[in-house]
Every structure is written in structure tokens, then in C-alpha cells.
Amino acid sequence: MILLFSKEFELITKDISMNSEFMRLNNCVHHGISRLDHSYRVAYYSYKIMKFLKLNYVDGTRAALLHDFFIDDVVDLGSINRLRKHPICALENAKKYFDISPLQEDIIVKHMFPVTIRPPKYLESIVVDLVDDVASIYERVSGITHEVGYTTMVVVTMITNFIKII
């Protein structure tokens, strides 16, 4: 992945980028690319949008970078339980290595809404959730290894849970 990050983005994320445990995400395949590349994509575009909207882009960017901070598969790859549980694992890992604010916690735990059912509390959480959705779709569609059945299951589950909330 080639993204030209701004100096400000690099400063906001520097300590995370230097964390050896976080860098292990480079070895985890996610939507046909590394989970590290996916996390940087979500963080960078979330940063740009939150900064434009004059939201808390510092905490938001850091949380976006940590939103998929889990190394091992939580459960079976194609399972809806994995979609629901991995944000909790990501938050636990983030708290192990970094100070996490309530805003960052909400972003990490709710980045899979409506699959995770509980809605985000903050606008920053909504931004990261939407950017993650768009990035995931882009990565799956543009990758050679995308799985139509898995993607269909995710979309159907999201729609079903959203309808339940309404």
C-alpha cells in the first residue's frame, strides 16, 4: 500500500508505529492485504475526514490505527462471532500498550456497528466505522482473493442488525 502520510499524521501515530507488538499486524492477512496496511488505510482516511470536520482527530486517528489490533484469529475466519469479538480483543491489546481515552475505547469497540449492535457514542466513532467499511469493501473487491460468500454474510448480518435497532 502506498499512502503519503503527512508529518502531523506520522507524529500522532509514531509511538504506535514503533511498537513491536503492533507491527506484528504486518504478518496477519486481512482482506487480501496485511492487517497493518488495512489499519493504516483506515487511520489515514479517518484522520483526513476528522480533521476536515474539526473533530478530535488526534484521539480518533490513534484509535483508528488500533481498531484491528489483534494478532491471532479470535474465532473461525468466516464466523459472525469473530466480527463481534475482535473489537474487544483489539481494545484489550490497545490498553496493554497505550493509554486509551473513553473516545478511543468507543471507536475501537464500536467500529463494527451495526454488527456489534450497540451504536457509537461519538461522531469520531461513526467516521472510523464508515471508513473501515469502505476500506474493507475496497480491499475485498480490488483484491484477487476476495470471498463473495463471506462478504455477503457480513452485509446480510449488518442489515439484519440495523433493522433490529430501528
JSON list of N, CA and C in Angstrom, two decimals, residues 9 42-65 103 107 122-129 131:
[
{"chain": "A", "resi": 9, "resn": "PHE", "atom": "N", "xyz": [0.27, 13.40, 10.75]},
{"chain": "A", "resi": 9, "resn": "PHE", "atom": "CA", "xyz": [-0.22, 12.03, 10.91]},
{"chain": "A", "resi": 9, "resn": "PHE", "atom": "C", "xyz": [0.89, 11.15, 11.49]},
{"chain": "A", "resi": 42, "resn": "VAL", "atom": "N", "xyz": [-7.28, 2.85, 7.12]},
{"chain": "A", "resi": 42, "resn": "VAL", "atom": "CA", "xyz": [-8.43, 3.34, 7.90]},
{"chain": "A", "resi": 42, "resn": "VAL", "atom": "C", "xyz": [-8.02, 4.55, 8.73]},
{"chain": "A", "resi": 43, "resn": "ALA", "atom": "N", "xyz": [-6.85, 4.49, 9.36]},
{"chain": "A", "resi": 43, "resn": "ALA", "atom": "CA", "xyz": [-6.40, 5.60, 10.20]},
{"chain": "A", "resi": 43, "resn": "ALA", "atom": "C", "xyz": [-6.16, 6.87, 9.38]},
{"chain": "A", "resi": 44, "resn": "TYR", "atom": "N", "xyz": [-5.52, 6.73, 8.24]},
{"chain": "A", "resi": 44, "resn": "TYR", "atom": "CA", "xyz": [-5.18, 7.92, 7.46]},
{"chain": "A", "resi": 44, "resn": "TYR", "atom": "C", "xyz": [-6.42, 8.62, 6.90]},
{"chain": "A", "resi": 45, "resn": "TYR", "atom": "N", "xyz": [-7.33, 7.85, 6.34]},
{"chain": "A", "resi": 45, "resn": "TYR", "atom": "CA", "xyz": [-8.53, 8.48, 5.78]},
{"chain": "A", "resi": 45, "resn": "TYR", "atom": "C", "xyz": [-9.45, 9.00, 6.88]},
{"chain": "A", "resi": 46, "resn": "SER", "atom": "N", "xyz": [-9.47, 8.32, 8.03]},
{"chain": "A", "resi": 46, "resn": "SER", "atom": "CA", "xyz": [-10.23, 8.83, 9.18]},
{"chain": "A", "resi": 46, "resn": "SER", "atom": "C", "xyz": [-9.62, 10.15, 9.66]},
{"chain": "A", "resi": 47, "resn": "TYR", "atom": "N", "xyz": [-8.31, 10.19, 9.72]},
{"chain": "A", "resi": 47, "resn": "TYR", "atom": "CA", "xyz": [-7.59, 11.42, 10.11]},
{"chain": "A", "resi": 47, "resn": "TYR", "atom": "C", "xyz": [-7.99, 12.58, 9.19]},
{"chain": "A", "resi": 48, "resn": "LYS", "atom": "N", "xyz": [-7.95, 12.34, 7.89]},
{"chain": "A", "resi": 48, "resn": "LYS", "atom": "CA", "xyz": [-8.26, 13.41, 6.93]},
{"chain": "A", "resi": 48, "resn": "LYS", "atom": "C", "xyz": [-9.70, 13.91, 7.12]},
{"chain": "A", "resi": 49, "resn": "ILE", "atom": "N", "xyz": [-10.64, 12.99, 7.28]},
{"chain": "A", "resi": 49, "resn": "ILE", "atom": "CA", "xyz": [-12.05, 13.37, 7.42]},
{"chain": "A", "resi": 49, "resn": "ILE", "atom": "C", "xyz": [-12.29, 14.07, 8.75]},
{"chain": "A", "resi": 50, "resn": "MET", "atom": "N", "xyz": [-11.76, 13.51, 9.84]},
{"chain": "A", "resi": 50, "resn": "MET", "atom": "CA", "xyz": [-11.98, 14.12, 11.16]},
{"chain": "A", "resi": 50, "resn": "MET", "atom": "C", "xyz": [-11.35, 15.50, 11.25]},
{"chain": "A", "resi": 51, "resn": "LYS", "atom": "N", "xyz": [-10.19, 15.67, 10.66]},
{"chain": "A", "resi": 51, "resn": "LYS", "atom": "CA", "xyz": [-9.54, 16.98, 10.67]},
{"chain": "A", "resi": 51, "resn": "LYS", "atom": "C", "xyz": [-10.40, 17.98, 9.88]},
{"chain": "A", "resi": 52, "resn": "PHE", "atom": "N", "xyz": [-10.88, 17.57, 8.73]},
{"chain": "A", "resi": 52, "resn": "PHE", "atom": "CA", "xyz": [-11.74, 18.43, 7.92]},
{"chain": "A", "resi": 52, "resn": "PHE", "atom": "C", "xyz": [-13.01, 18.83, 8.68]},
{"chain": "A", "resi": 53, "resn": "LEU", "atom": "N", "xyz": [-13.58, 17.89, 9.42]},
{"chain": "A", "resi": 53, "resn": "LEU", "atom": "CA", "xyz": [-14.82, 18.14, 10.17]},
{"chain": "A", "resi": 53, "resn": "LEU", "atom": "C", "xyz": [-14.57, 18.81, 11.53]},
{"chain": "A", "resi": 54, "resn": "LYS", "atom": "N", "xyz": [-13.30, 19.07, 11.84]},
{"chain": "A", "resi": 54, "resn": "LYS", "atom": "CA", "xyz": [-12.91, 19.70, 13.10]},
{"chain": "A", "resi": 54, "resn": "LYS", "atom": "C", "xyz": [-13.34, 18.87, 14.33]},
{"chain": "A", "resi": 55, "resn": "LEU", "atom": "N", "xyz": [-13.16, 17.57, 14.20]},
{"chain": "A", "resi": 55, "resn": "LEU", "atom": "CA", "xyz": [-13.42, 16.65, 15.31]},
{"chain": "A", "resi": 55, "resn": "LEU", "atom": "C", "xyz": [-12.11, 16.38, 16.03]},
{"chain": "A", "resi": 56, "resn": "ASN", "atom": "N", "xyz": [-12.14, 15.53, 17.04]},
{"chain": "A", "resi": 56, "resn": "ASN", "atom": "CA", "xyz": [-10.93, 15.17, 17.78]},
{"chain": "A", "resi": 56, "resn": "ASN", "atom": "C", "xyz": [-10.13, 14.18, 16.93]},
{"chain": "A", "resi": 57, "resn": "TYR", "atom": "N", "xyz": [-9.39, 14.71, 15.99]},
{"chain": "A", "resi": 57, "resn": "TYR", "atom": "CA", "xyz": [-8.68, 13.85, 15.03]},
{"chain": "A", "resi": 57, "resn": "TYR", "atom": "C", "xyz": [-7.45, 13.18, 15.62]},
{"chain": "A", "resi": 58, "resn": "VAL", "atom": "N", "xyz": [-6.92, 13.71, 16.71]},
{"chain": "A", "resi": 58, "resn": "VAL", "atom": "CA", "xyz": [-5.75, 13.07, 17.32]},
{"chain": "A", "resi": 58, "resn": "VAL", "atom": "C", "xyz": [-6.17, 11.74, 17.96]},
{"chain": "A", "resi": 59, "resn": "ASP", "atom": "N", "xyz": [-7.12, 11.80, 18.90]},
{"chain": "A", "resi": 59, "resn": "ASP", "atom": "CA", "xyz": [-7.61, 10.55, 19.51]},
{"chain": "A", "resi": 59, "resn": "ASP", "atom": "C", "xyz": [-8.25, 9.65, 18.47]},
{"chain": "A", "resi": 60, "resn": "GLY", "atom": "N", "xyz": [-8.98, 10.24, 17.54]},
{"chain": "A", "resi": 60, "resn": "GLY", "atom": "CA", "xyz": [-9.66, 9.46, 16.52]},
{"chain": "A", "resi": 60, "resn": "GLY", "atom": "C", "xyz": [-8.69, 8.71, 15.61]},
{"chain": "A", "resi": 61, "resn": "THR", "atom": "N", "xyz": [-7.62, 9.37, 15.23]},
{"chain": "A", "resi": 61, "resn": "THR", "atom": "CA", "xyz": [-6.61, 8.75, 14.37]},
{"chain": "A", "resi": 61, "resn": "THR", "atom": "C", "xyz": [-5.92, 7.60, 15.08]},
{"chain": "A", "resi": 62, "resn": "ARG", "atom": "N", "xyz": [-5.56, 7.82, 16.33]},
{"chain": "A", "resi": 62, "resn": "ARG", "atom": "CA", "xyz": [-4.88, 6.79, 17.10]},
{"chain": "A", "resi": 62, "resn": "ARG", "atom": "C", "xyz": [-5.79, 5.56, 17.27]},
{"chain": "A", "resi": 63, "resn": "ALA", "atom": "N", "xyz": [-7.05, 5.80, 17.59]},
{"chain": "A", "resi": 63, "resn": "ALA", "atom": "CA", "xyz": [-7.99, 4.68, 17.76]},
{"chain": "A", "resi": 63, "resn": "ALA", "atom": "C", "xyz": [-8.23, 3.97, 16.43]},
{"chain": "A", "resi": 64, "resn": "ALA", "atom": "N", "xyz": [-8.31, 4.72, 15.35]},
{"chain": "A", "resi": 64, "resn": "ALA", "atom": "CA", "xyz": [-8.50, 4.11, 14.04]},
{"chain": "A", "resi": 64, "resn": "ALA", "atom": "C", "xyz": [-7.33, 3.19, 13.70]},
{"chain": "A", "resi": 65, "resn": "LEU", "atom": "N", "xyz": [-6.13, 3.60, 14.06]},
{"chain": "A", "resi": 65, "resn": "LEU", "atom": "CA", "xyz": [-4.96, 2.77, 13.79]},
{"chain": "A", "resi": 65, "resn": "LEU", "atom": "C", "xyz": [-4.99, 1.48, 14.64]},
{"chain": "A", "resi": 103, "resn": "LEU", "atom": "N", "xyz": [-13.13, 8.10, 24.40]},
{"chain": "A", "resi": 103, "resn": "LEU", "atom": "CA", "xyz": [-13.42, 8.27, 22.98]},
{"chain": "A", "resi": 103, "resn": "LEU", "atom": "C", "xyz": [-12.75, 7.17, 22.16]},
{"chain": "A", "resi": 107, "resn": "ILE", "atom": "N", "xyz": [-14.45, 4.14, 19.84]},
{"chain": "A", "resi": 107, "resn": "ILE", "atom": "CA", "xyz": [-14.11, 3.94, 18.44]},
{"chain": "A", "resi": 107, "resn": "ILE", "atom": "C", "xyz": [-13.69, 2.49, 18.18]},
{"chain": "A", "resi": 122, "resn": "TYR", "atom": "N", "xyz": [-19.90, 8.68, 19.64]},
{"chain": "A", "resi": 122, "resn": "TYR", "atom": "CA", "xyz": [-19.22, 9.90, 19.17]},
{"chain": "A", "resi": 122, "resn": "TYR", "atom": "C", "xyz": [-19.21, 9.96, 17.64]},
{"chain": "A", "resi": 123, "resn": "LEU", "atom": "N", "xyz": [-19.15, 11.18, 17.12]},
{"chain": "A", "resi": 123, "resn": "LEU", "atom": "CA", "xyz": [-19.03, 11.35, 15.67]},
{"chain": "A", "resi": 123, "resn": "LEU", "atom": "C", "xyz": [-17.75, 10.71, 15.15]},
{"chain": "A", "resi": 124, "resn": "GLU", "atom": "N", "xyz": [-16.67, 10.81, 15.92]},
{"chain": "A", "resi": 124, "resn": "GLU", "atom": "CA", "xyz": [-15.40, 10.20, 15.52]},
{"chain": "A", "resi": 124, "resn": "GLU", "atom": "C", "xyz": [-15.56, 8.69, 15.34]},
{"chain": "A", "resi": 125, "resn": "SER", "atom": "N", "xyz": [-16.35, 8.07, 16.20]},
{"chain": "A", "resi": 125, "resn": "SER", "atom": "CA", "xyz": [-16.60, 6.62, 16.10]},
{"chain": "A", "resi": 125, "resn": "SER", "atom": "C", "xyz": [-17.33, 6.28, 14.81]},
{"chain": "A", "resi": 126, "resn": "ILE", "atom": "N", "xyz": [-18.27, 7.13, 14.45]},
{"chain": "A", "resi": 126, "resn": "ILE", "atom": "CA", "xyz": [-19.03, 6.91, 13.21]},
{"chain": "A", "resi": 126, "resn": "ILE", "atom": "C", "xyz": [-18.11, 7.06, 12.00]},
{"chain": "A", "resi": 127, "resn": "VAL", "atom": "N", "xyz": [-17.24, 8.06, 12.04]},
{"chain": "A", "resi": 127, "resn": "VAL", "atom": "CA", "xyz": [-16.29, 8.25, 10.93]},
{"chain": "A", "resi": 127, "resn": "VAL", "atom": "C", "xyz": [-15.43, 7.01, 10.75]},
{"chain": "A", "resi": 128, "resn": "VAL", "atom": "N", "xyz": [-14.84, 6.52, 11.83]},
{"chain": "A", "resi": 128, "resn": "VAL", "atom": "CA", "xyz": [-13.96, 5.35, 11.72]},
{"chain": "A", "resi": 128, "resn": "VAL", "atom": "C", "xyz": [-14.74, 4.12, 11.26]},
{"chain": "A", "resi": 129, "resn": "ASP", "atom": "N", "xyz": [-15.94, 3.94, 11.78]},
{"chain": "A", "resi": 129, "resn": "ASP", "atom": "CA", "xyz": [-16.79, 2.82, 11.36]},
{"chain": "A", "resi": 129, "resn": "ASP", "atom": "C", "xyz": [-17.05, 2.86, 9.86]},
{"chain": "A", "resi": 131, "resn": "VAL", "atom": "N", "xyz": [-15.35, 4.61, 7.49]},
{"chain": "A", "resi": 131, "resn": "VAL", "atom": "CA", "xyz": [-14.11, 4.48, 6.73]},
{"chain": "A", "resi": 131, "resn": "VAL", "atom": "C", "xyz": [-13.66, 3.02, 6.71]}
]
